[in-house]
XYZ file of C-alpha atoms in Angstrom:
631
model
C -26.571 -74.977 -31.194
C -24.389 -76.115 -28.568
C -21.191 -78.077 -29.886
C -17.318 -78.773 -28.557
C -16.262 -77.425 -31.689
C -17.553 -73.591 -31.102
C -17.265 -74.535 -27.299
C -13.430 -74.625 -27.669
C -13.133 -72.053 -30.278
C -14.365 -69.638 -28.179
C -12.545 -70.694 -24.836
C -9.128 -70.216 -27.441
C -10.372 -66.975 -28.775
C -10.713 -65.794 -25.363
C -7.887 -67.093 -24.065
C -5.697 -65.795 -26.433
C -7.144 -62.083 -25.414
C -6.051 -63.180 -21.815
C -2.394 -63.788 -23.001
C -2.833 -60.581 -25.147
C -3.693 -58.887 -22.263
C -1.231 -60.319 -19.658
C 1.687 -59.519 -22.524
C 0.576 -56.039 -22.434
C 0.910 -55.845 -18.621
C 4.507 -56.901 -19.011
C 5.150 -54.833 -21.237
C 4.080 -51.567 -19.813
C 5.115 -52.719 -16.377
C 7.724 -50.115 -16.069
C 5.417 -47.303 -17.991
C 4.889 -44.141 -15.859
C 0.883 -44.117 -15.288
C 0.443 -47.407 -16.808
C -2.426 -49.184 -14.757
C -2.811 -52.563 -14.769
C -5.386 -54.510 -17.254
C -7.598 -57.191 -16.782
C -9.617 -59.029 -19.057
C -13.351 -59.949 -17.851
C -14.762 -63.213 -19.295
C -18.630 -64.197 -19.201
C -20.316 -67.927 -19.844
C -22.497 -67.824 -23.049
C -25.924 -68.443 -22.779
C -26.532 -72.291 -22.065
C -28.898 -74.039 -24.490
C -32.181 -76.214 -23.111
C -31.476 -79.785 -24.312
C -33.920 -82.564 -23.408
C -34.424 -82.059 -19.577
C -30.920 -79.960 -19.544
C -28.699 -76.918 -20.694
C -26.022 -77.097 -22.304
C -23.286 -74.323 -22.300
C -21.858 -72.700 -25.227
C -18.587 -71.447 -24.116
C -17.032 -68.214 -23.057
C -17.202 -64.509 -24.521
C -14.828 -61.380 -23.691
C -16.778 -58.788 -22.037
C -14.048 -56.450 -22.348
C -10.923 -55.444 -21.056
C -10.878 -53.260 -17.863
C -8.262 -51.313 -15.640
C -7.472 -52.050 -12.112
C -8.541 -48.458 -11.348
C -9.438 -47.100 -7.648
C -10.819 -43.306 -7.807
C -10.397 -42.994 -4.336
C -6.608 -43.930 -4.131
C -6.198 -42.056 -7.158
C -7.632 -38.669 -5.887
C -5.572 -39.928 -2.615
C -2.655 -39.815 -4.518
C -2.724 -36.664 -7.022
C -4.295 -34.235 -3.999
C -1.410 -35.630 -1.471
C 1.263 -34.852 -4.596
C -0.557 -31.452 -5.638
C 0.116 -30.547 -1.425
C 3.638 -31.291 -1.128
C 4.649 -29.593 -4.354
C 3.023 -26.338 -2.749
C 4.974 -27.026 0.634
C 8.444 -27.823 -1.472
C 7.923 -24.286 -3.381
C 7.400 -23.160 0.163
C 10.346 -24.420 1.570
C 12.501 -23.758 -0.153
C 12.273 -20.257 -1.035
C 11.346 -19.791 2.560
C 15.019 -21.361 3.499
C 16.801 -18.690 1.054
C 15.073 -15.749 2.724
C 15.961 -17.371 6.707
C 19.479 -17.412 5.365
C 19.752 -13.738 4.495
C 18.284 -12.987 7.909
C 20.035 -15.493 9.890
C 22.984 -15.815 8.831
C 25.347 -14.439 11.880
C 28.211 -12.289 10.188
C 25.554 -10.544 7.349
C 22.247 -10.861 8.920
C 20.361 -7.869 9.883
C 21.232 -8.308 13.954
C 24.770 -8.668 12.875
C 24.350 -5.288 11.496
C 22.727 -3.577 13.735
C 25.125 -4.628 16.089
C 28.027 -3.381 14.243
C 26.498 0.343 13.960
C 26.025 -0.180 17.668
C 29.096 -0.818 18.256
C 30.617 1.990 15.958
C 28.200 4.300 17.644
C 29.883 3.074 21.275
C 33.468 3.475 20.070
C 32.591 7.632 19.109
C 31.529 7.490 22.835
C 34.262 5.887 24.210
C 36.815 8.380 22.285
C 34.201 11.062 21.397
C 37.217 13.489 19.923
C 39.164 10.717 17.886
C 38.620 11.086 13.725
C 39.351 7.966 13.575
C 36.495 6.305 15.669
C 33.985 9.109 13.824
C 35.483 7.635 10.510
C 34.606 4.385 11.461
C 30.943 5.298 12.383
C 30.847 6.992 8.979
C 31.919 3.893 7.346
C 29.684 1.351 9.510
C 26.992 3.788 8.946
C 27.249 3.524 5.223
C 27.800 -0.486 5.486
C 24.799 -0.537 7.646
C 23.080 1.223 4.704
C 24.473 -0.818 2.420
C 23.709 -4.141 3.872
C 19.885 -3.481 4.730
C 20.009 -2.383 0.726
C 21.330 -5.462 0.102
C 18.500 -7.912 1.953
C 16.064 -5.807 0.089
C 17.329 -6.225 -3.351
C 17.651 -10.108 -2.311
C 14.381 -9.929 -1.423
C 13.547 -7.886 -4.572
C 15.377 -10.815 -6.777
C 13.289 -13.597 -4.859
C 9.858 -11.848 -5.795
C 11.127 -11.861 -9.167
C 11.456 -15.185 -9.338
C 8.184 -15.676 -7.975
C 6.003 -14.153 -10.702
C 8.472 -15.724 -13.173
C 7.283 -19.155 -11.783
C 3.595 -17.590 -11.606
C 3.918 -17.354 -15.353
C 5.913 -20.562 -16.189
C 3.434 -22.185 -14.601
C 0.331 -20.861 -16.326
C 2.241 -21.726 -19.419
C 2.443 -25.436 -18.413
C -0.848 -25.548 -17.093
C -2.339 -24.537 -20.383
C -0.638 -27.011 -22.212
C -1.942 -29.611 -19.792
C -5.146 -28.648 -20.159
C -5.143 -28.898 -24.027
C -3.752 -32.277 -23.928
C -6.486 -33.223 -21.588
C -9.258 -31.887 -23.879
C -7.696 -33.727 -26.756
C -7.866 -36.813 -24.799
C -11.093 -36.433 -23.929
C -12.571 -36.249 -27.363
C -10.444 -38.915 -28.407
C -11.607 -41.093 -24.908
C -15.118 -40.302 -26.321
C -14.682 -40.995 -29.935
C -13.285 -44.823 -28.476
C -15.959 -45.516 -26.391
C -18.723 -44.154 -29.427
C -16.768 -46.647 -31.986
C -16.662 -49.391 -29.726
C -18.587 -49.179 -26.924
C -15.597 -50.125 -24.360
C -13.123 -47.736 -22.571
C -9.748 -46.909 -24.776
C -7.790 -47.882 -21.749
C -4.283 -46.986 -22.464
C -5.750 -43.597 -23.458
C -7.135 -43.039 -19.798
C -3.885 -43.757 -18.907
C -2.725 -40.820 -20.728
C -5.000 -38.328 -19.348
C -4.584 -39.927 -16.006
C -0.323 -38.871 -16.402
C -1.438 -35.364 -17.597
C -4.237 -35.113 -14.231
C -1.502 -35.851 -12.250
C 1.115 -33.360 -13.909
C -1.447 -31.120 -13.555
C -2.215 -31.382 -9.766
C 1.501 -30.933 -9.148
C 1.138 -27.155 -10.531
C -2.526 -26.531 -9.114
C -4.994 -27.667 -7.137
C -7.794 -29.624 -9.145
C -11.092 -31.196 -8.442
C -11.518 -33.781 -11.119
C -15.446 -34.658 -12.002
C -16.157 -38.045 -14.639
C -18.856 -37.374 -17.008
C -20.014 -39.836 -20.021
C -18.533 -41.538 -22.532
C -15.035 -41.286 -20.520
C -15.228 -37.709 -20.015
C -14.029 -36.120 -16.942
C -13.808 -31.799 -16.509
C -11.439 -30.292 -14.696
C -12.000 -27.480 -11.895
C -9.222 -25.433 -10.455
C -9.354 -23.098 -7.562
C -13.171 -22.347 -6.256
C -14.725 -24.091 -8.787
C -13.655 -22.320 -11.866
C -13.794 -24.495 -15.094
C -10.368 -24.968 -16.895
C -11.526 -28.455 -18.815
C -15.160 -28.744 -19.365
C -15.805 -31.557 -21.582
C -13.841 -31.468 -24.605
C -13.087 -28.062 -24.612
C -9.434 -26.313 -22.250
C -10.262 -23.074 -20.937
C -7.179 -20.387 -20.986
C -4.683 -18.991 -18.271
C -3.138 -15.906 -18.497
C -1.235 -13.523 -16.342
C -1.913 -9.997 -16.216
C 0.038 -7.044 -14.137
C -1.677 -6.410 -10.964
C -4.436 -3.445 -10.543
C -2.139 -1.750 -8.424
C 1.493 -3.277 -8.871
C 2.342 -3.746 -12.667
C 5.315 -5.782 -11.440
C 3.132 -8.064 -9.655
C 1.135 -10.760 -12.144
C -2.303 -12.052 -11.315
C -3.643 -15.246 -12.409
C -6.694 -14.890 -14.969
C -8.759 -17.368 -16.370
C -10.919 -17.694 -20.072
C -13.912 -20.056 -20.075
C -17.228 -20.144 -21.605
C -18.341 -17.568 -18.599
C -15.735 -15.025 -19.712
C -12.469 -14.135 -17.580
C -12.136 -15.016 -14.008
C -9.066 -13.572 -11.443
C -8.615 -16.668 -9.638
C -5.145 -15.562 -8.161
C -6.716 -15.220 -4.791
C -8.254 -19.075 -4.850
C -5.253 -21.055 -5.921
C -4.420 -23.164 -3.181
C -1.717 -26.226 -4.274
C 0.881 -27.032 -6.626
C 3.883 -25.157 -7.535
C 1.563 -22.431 -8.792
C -0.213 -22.351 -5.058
C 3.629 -22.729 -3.342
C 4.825 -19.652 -5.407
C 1.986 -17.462 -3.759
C 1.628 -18.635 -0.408
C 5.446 -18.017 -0.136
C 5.256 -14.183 -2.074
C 2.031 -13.799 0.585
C 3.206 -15.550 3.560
C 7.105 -14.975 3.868
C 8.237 -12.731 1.439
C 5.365 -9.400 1.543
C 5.711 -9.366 5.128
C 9.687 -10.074 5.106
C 9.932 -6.763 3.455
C 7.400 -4.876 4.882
C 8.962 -5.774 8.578
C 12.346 -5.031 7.008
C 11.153 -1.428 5.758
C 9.400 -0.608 8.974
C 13.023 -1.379 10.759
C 14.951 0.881 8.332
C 12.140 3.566 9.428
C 12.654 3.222 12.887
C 16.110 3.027 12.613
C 16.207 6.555 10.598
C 13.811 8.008 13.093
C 15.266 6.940 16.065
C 18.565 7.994 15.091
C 18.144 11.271 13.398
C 15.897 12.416 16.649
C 18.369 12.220 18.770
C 21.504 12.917 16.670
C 19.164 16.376 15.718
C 20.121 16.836 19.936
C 23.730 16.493 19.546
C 26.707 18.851 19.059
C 29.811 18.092 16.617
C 32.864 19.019 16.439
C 32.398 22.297 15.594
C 29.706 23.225 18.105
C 27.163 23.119 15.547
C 24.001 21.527 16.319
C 22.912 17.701 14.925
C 20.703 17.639 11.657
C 19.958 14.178 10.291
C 21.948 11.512 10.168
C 20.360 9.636 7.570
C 17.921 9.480 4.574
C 14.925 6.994 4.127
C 12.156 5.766 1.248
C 8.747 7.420 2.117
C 5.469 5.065 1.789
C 4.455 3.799 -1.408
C 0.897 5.056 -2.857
C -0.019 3.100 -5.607
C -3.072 3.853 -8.020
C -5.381 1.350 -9.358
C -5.149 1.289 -12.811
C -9.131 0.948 -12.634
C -9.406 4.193 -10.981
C -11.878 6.947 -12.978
C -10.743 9.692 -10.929
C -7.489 11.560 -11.078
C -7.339 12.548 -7.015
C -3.583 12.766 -6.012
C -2.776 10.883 -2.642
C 0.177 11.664 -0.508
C 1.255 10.033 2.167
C 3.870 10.412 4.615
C 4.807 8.993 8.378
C 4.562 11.301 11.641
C 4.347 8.969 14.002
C 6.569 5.760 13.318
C 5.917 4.340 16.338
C 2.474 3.768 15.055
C 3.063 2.536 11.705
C 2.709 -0.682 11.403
C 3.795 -3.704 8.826
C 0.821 -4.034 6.954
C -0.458 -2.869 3.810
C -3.384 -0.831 3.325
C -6.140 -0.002 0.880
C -7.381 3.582 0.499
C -11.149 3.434 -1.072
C -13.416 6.119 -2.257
C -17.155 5.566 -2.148
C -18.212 8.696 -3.675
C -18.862 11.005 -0.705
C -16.403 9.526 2.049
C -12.904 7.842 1.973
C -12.084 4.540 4.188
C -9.161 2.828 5.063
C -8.356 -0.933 4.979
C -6.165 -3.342 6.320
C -5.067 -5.960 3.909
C -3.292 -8.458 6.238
C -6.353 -8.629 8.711
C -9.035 -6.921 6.058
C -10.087 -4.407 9.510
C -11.595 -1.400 8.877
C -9.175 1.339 10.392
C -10.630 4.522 12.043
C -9.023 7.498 10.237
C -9.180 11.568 12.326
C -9.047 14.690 9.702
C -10.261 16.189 7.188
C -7.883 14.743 4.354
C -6.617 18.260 3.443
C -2.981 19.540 3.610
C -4.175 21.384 6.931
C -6.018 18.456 8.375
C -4.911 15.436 7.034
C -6.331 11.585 7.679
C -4.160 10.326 10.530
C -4.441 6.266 10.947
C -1.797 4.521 12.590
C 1.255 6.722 11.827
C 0.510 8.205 9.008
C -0.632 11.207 7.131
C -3.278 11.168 3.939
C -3.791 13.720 1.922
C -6.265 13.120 -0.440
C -6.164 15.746 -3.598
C -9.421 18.356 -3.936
C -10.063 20.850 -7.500
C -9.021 20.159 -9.881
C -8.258 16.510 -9.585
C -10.776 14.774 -8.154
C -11.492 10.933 -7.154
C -14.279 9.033 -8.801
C -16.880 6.326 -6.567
C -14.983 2.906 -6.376
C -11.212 4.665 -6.869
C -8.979 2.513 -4.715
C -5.208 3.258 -3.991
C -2.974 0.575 -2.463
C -0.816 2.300 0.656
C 2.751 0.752 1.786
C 4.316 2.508 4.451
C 7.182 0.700 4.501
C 7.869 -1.487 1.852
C 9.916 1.522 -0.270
C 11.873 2.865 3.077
C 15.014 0.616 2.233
C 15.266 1.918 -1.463
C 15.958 5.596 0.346
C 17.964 4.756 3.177
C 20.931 7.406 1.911
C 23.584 8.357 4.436
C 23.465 12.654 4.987
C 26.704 13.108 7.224
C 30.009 12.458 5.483
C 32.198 14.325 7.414
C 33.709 12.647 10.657
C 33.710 15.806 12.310
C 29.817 16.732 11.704
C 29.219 13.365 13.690
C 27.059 14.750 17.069
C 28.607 12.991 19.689
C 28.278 15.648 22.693
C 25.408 17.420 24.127
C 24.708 21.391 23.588
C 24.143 22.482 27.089
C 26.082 21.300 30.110
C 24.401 21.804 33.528
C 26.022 22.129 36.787
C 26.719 23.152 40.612
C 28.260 26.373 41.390
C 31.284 25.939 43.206
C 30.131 28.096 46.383
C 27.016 26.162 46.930
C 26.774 24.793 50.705
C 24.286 22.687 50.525
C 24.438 18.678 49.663
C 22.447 19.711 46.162
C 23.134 17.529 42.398
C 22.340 18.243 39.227
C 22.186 16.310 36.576
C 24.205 17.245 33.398
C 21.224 17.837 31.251
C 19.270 16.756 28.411
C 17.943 17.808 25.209
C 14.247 17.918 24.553
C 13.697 20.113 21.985
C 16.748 20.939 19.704
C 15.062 24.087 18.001
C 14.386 25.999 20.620
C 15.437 29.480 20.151
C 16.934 29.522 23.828
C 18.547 26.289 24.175
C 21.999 26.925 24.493
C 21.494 30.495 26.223
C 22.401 30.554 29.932
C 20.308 29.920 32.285
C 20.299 30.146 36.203
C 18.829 28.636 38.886
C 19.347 30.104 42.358
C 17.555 28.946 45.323
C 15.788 31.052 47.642
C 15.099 28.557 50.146
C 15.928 24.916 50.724
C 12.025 24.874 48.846
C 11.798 27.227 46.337
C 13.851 28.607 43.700
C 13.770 31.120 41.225
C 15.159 31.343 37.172
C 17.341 33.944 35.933
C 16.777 35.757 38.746
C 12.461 35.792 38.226
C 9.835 33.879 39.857
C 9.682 31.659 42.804
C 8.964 27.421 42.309
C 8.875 25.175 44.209
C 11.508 22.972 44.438
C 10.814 18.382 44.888
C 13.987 16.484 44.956
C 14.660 14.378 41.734
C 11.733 16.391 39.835
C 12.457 17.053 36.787
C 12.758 20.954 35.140
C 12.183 21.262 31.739
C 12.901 24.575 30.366
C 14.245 25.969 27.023
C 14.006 22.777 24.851
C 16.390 20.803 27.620
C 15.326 18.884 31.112
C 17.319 18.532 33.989
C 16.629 17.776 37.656
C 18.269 18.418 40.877
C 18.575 16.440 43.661
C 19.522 16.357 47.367
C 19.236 19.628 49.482
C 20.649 22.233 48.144
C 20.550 25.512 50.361
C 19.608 29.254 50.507
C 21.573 30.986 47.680
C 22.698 27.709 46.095
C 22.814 28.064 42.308
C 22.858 25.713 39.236
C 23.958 26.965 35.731
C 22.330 25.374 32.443
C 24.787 26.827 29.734
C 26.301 26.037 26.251
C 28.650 23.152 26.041
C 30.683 24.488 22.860
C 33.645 23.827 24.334
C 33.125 20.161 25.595
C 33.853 18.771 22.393
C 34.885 15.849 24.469
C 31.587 15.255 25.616
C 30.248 11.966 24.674
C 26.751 11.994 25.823
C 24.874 12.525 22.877
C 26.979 9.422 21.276
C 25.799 7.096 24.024
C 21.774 8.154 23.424
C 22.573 7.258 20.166
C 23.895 3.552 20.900
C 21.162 3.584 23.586
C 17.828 4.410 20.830
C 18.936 0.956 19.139
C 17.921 -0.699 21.952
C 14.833 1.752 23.305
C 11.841 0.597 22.716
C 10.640 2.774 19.572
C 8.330 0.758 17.517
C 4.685 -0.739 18.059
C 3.702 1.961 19.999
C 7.138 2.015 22.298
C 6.866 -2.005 22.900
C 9.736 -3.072 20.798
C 13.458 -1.990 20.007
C 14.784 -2.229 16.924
C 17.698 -5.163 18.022
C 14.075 -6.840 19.017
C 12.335 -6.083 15.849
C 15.272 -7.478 13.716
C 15.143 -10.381 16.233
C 11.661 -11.303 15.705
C 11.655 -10.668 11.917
C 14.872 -13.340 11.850
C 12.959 -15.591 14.066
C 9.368 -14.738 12.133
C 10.875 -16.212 9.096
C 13.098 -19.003 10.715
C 9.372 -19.833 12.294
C 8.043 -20.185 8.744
C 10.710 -21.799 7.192
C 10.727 -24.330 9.790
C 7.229 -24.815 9.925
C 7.215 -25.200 5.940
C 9.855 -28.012 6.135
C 8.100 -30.167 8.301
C 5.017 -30.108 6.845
C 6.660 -30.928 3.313
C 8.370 -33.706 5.075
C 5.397 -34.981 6.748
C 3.555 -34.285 3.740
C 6.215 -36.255 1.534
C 5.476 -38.793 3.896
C 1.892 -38.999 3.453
C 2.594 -38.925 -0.424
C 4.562 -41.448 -0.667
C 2.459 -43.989 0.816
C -0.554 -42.899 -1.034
C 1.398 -43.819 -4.227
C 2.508 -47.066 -2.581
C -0.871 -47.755 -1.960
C -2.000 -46.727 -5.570
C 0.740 -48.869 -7.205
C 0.205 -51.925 -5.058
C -3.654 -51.477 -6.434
C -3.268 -50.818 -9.695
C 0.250 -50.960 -11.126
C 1.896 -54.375 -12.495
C 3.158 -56.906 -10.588
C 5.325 -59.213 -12.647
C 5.028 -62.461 -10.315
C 1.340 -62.290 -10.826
C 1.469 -61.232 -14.717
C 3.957 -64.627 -14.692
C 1.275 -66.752 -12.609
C -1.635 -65.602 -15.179
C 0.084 -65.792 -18.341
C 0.658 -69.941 -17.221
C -2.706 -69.814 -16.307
C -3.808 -68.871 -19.837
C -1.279 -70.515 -21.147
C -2.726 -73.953 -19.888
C -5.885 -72.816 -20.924
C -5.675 -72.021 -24.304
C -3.625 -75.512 -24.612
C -6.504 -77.328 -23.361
C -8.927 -75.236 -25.493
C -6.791 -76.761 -28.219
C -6.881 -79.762 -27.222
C -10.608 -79.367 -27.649
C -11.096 -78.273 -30.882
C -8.615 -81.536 -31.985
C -10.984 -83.717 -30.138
C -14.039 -82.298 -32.032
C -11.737 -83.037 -35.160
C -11.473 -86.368 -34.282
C -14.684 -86.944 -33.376
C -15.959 -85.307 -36.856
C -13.220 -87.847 -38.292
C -14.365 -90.824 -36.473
C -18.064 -90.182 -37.797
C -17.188 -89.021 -41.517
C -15.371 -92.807 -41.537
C -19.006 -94.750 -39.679
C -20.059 -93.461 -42.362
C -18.623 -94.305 -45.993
């Protein structure tokens, strides 16, 4: 029945939840995650009187959070991206600096072997400029050794992050399964969200995202599961599925990210895309993997080009060239998987053709194919895969083991060509005087000839030739035709070049009848710097990607590859940080506590529940005023 009495009651009742509420705003209005309350009020049902209703009042429907889903989501996947592009940043920025800086980055060095390499040709008989080649040789070494191990150090850190993560991220996931079972067990005992314990899970969602990438699905009762990568359940109701890390099929160094749920274990490495977690990959994936590999396939080229044409030289002691220096062979790594026990060798014979990439090697059963794992193209391999006929695929050699090892159907062996050649890089000549500065044969013009003929001084082609440094002469027997030691008869094109006995050299201009040119050894020309300036001039010869690129322009571009990355990283976090912070503005202005309107409603309610006082005191007085009619 309809009365002011239980009218005002309830109007104080309910506005004294109002001030409860409002004082609970304040209170929490510095509270990380804390989103705003409000409480909802609903008219009774009125009462028919006469030809009338009457109203009864006011009950508390509950009390409800200023909660947007869509500027939440907004929020926590804009914060779960820029903690991936910071990761990638700013590892990114400590790999440029090894490669750019300009004193100790790898065109610095390169530069300084050049120029040690120029100052042997400028004084090709002075110790003292072989010494210093010797010793900028070794630095050179030492240096590229250097950037590796750096490089080595950051991939360290890397998985250690990998796995600090997945320790974090487990411990998120708990806490949100706990909260969801308690967020269920409020809303079974009362029938009304457990606000402040959203709130919770809502902090530990966002914590979350800033590791990994997470889709975020509401269920009943409060309930929300939690998917990371490609749909792969770590929360699913109220129970946390398990991270792990485990070493790598083929790299035990090398964790992968595995996850436990009610399906059984998942790798989800390869689908983590956000977060720290996702920043630690992309960067080992994206800047670091092919930072090495493009700093191995330099230290290749470098050893090739150098020892090929120091192998042409002469030193001091009119000994022929051997190599200069040592280098790391490519890495063949096993699967652990693997059922067969088929040994795989691998070597470079045409580096040239290698490229940066990594390969996989993969046996079906009957036939072996080969894999790029940048580009995941199927590469064409020639041979056999024996010792005599090996697989040859761009620069290398396979040899795939027969009886009594043998591969099993699905054996898989990673292949880096170049990742290991910096490890090896070892310097071979020690001795200033074994340095191969001049040339082993020395052409030139007899000093009778009459005719206008040149010759150039001659170069090496083939450095084992049995007959290299034996004499040989060329005598014309017309102005067209010439003969060799006295045998045959060629003809003769100015400027064309004769290659003979492992050395080329041409003759130009019109040399006449009886004119001769001698080819002979050059052990006495110890003077001779010509072999010294090839070997300054292979830095910058076009050697690798098929002849396209020196190896000044290879460190170039891998400086500039990475700058390009780095840069690229730091203004996407930037933008990114932009876009973040404005989707938290836009959260907080929606749902976090504003004091000036907490201080509006709390006189609003105040006034209220002063006139719902004033109420019930007028239904005592009324109850007064009748008691006394009636004694």
């Amino acid at each position: 029945m309809a009365d002011i009495m239980s009218t005002g009651l309830s109007g104080l009742m309910a506005f004294r939840r109002a001030l409860d509420t409002t004082a609970h705003n304040i209170a929490n209005a510095n509270t990380e995650g804390y989103v705003r309350q409000r409480i909802d009020l609903a008219a009774r049902p009125a009462e028919p009187y006469g030809n009338g209703w009457i109203g009864n009042g006011v009950d508390v429907q509950g009390v409800r959070r200023t909660y947007d889903e869509f500027l939440v989501t907004a929020a926590r996947t804009s914060s779960s991206s820029f903690e991936r592009l910071d990761v990638m940043a700013g590892q990114a920025a400590r790999v440029d600096n090894l490669f750019a800086d300009t004193s100790t980055g790898l065109s610095a060095t390169l530069q300084k072997f050049r120029n040690a390499l120029q100052g042997v040709a400028s004084q090709p008989t002075s110790i003292a400029a072989r010494q210093e080649l010797v010793g900028q040789a070794q630095a050179t070494i030492d240096q590229l050794q250097y950037i590796d191990s750096r490089l080595r150090d950051f991939e360290s850190e890397a998985s250690s992050r990998v796995t600090s993560a997945v320790t974090e991220i487990n411990s998120l996931a708990q806490g949100i399964a706990r909260l969801n079972k308690d967020i269920a067990s409020g809303y079974a005992s009362t029938g009304q969200p457990p606000n402040d314990l959203l709130d919770e899970r809502d902090a530990l969602l966002d914590k979350l995202a800033q590791h990994v990438n997470i889709s975020v699905v509401p269920q009943d009762r409060g309930i929300v599961n939690v998917f990371v990568g490609k749909g792969q359940a770590l929360v699913l109701n109220q129970t946390p599925g398990t991270l792990s890390t485990q070493a790598d099929l083929f790299d035990p160094t090398r964790p992968r990210i595995m996850l436990q749920g009610a399906q059984g274990q998942s790798d989800i490495t390869s689908s983590i895309a956000g977060g720290s977690l996702g920043g630690a990959l992309d960067f080992r994936s994206e800047v670091l993997d092919p930072a090495r590999n493009a700093l191995g396939k330099i230290a290749a080229g470098l050893t090739d080009a150098v020892n090929a044409q120091h192998r042409m030289g002469m030193d001091l002691n009119g000994a022929l060239g051997g190599d200069l220096l040592a280098v790391g062979g490519p890495a063949v790594l096993a699967s652990s998987a693997n059922n067969g026990n088929a040994g795989v060798t691998v070597t470079r014979n045409n580096v040239a053709a290698v490229t940066a990439a990594d390969y996989q090697l993969s046996y079906d059963g009957s036939n072996w194919s080969l894999r790029r794992l940048d580009t995941g193209a199927t590469v064409s391999m020639s041979g056999a895969g024996t010792a005599a006929s090996p697989f040859v695929a761009d620069g290398l050699s396979i040899v795939v083991g027969g009886p009594p090892a043998a591969p099993a159907a699905g054996d898989r062996y990673l292949i880096r060509p170049t990742r290991e050649a910096v490890v090896g890089l070892d310097l071979l000549v020690t001795d200033p005087s074994r340095i191969a500065a001049a040339a082993p044969i020395q052409a030139s013009a007899v000093g009778t000839n009459t005719g206008t003929g040149t010759v150039t001084t001659g170069t090496v082609l083939d450095p084992t030739n049995a007959s290299l440094r034996s004499t040989t002469t060329i005598q014309f027997l017309s102005p067209t035709t010439y003969s060799v030691n006295g045998s045959g008869t060629f003809n003769y094109t100015a400027g064309q070049d004769i290659d003979l006995n492992g050395w080329r050299i041409a003759i130009s201009g019109a040399p006449a009848t009886g004119d001769r040119f001698v080819v002979a050894d050059n052990s006495s020309g110890i003077g001779d710097n010509r072999n010294a300036l090839a070997l300054s001039d292979s830095l910058a010869t076009p050697r690798l990607d098929l002849g396209t690129t020196s190896l000044n322009a290879a460190a170039a571009r891998l400086a500039g590859d990475v700058g390009l990355a780095t840069q690229q990283a730091q203004v996407n976090r930037d933008a990114q940080k932009v876009m973040q912070d404005d989707a938290v503005a836009q959260r907080q202005n929606a749902m976090g506590v504003n004091l000036d309107e907490e201080a509006a409603n709390m006189l609003r309610y105040q006034q209220a529940y002063q006139a719902a006082a004033q109420l019930i005191k007028i239904a005592n007085e009324m109850f007064d005023a009748i008691i006394s009619a009636t004694r």
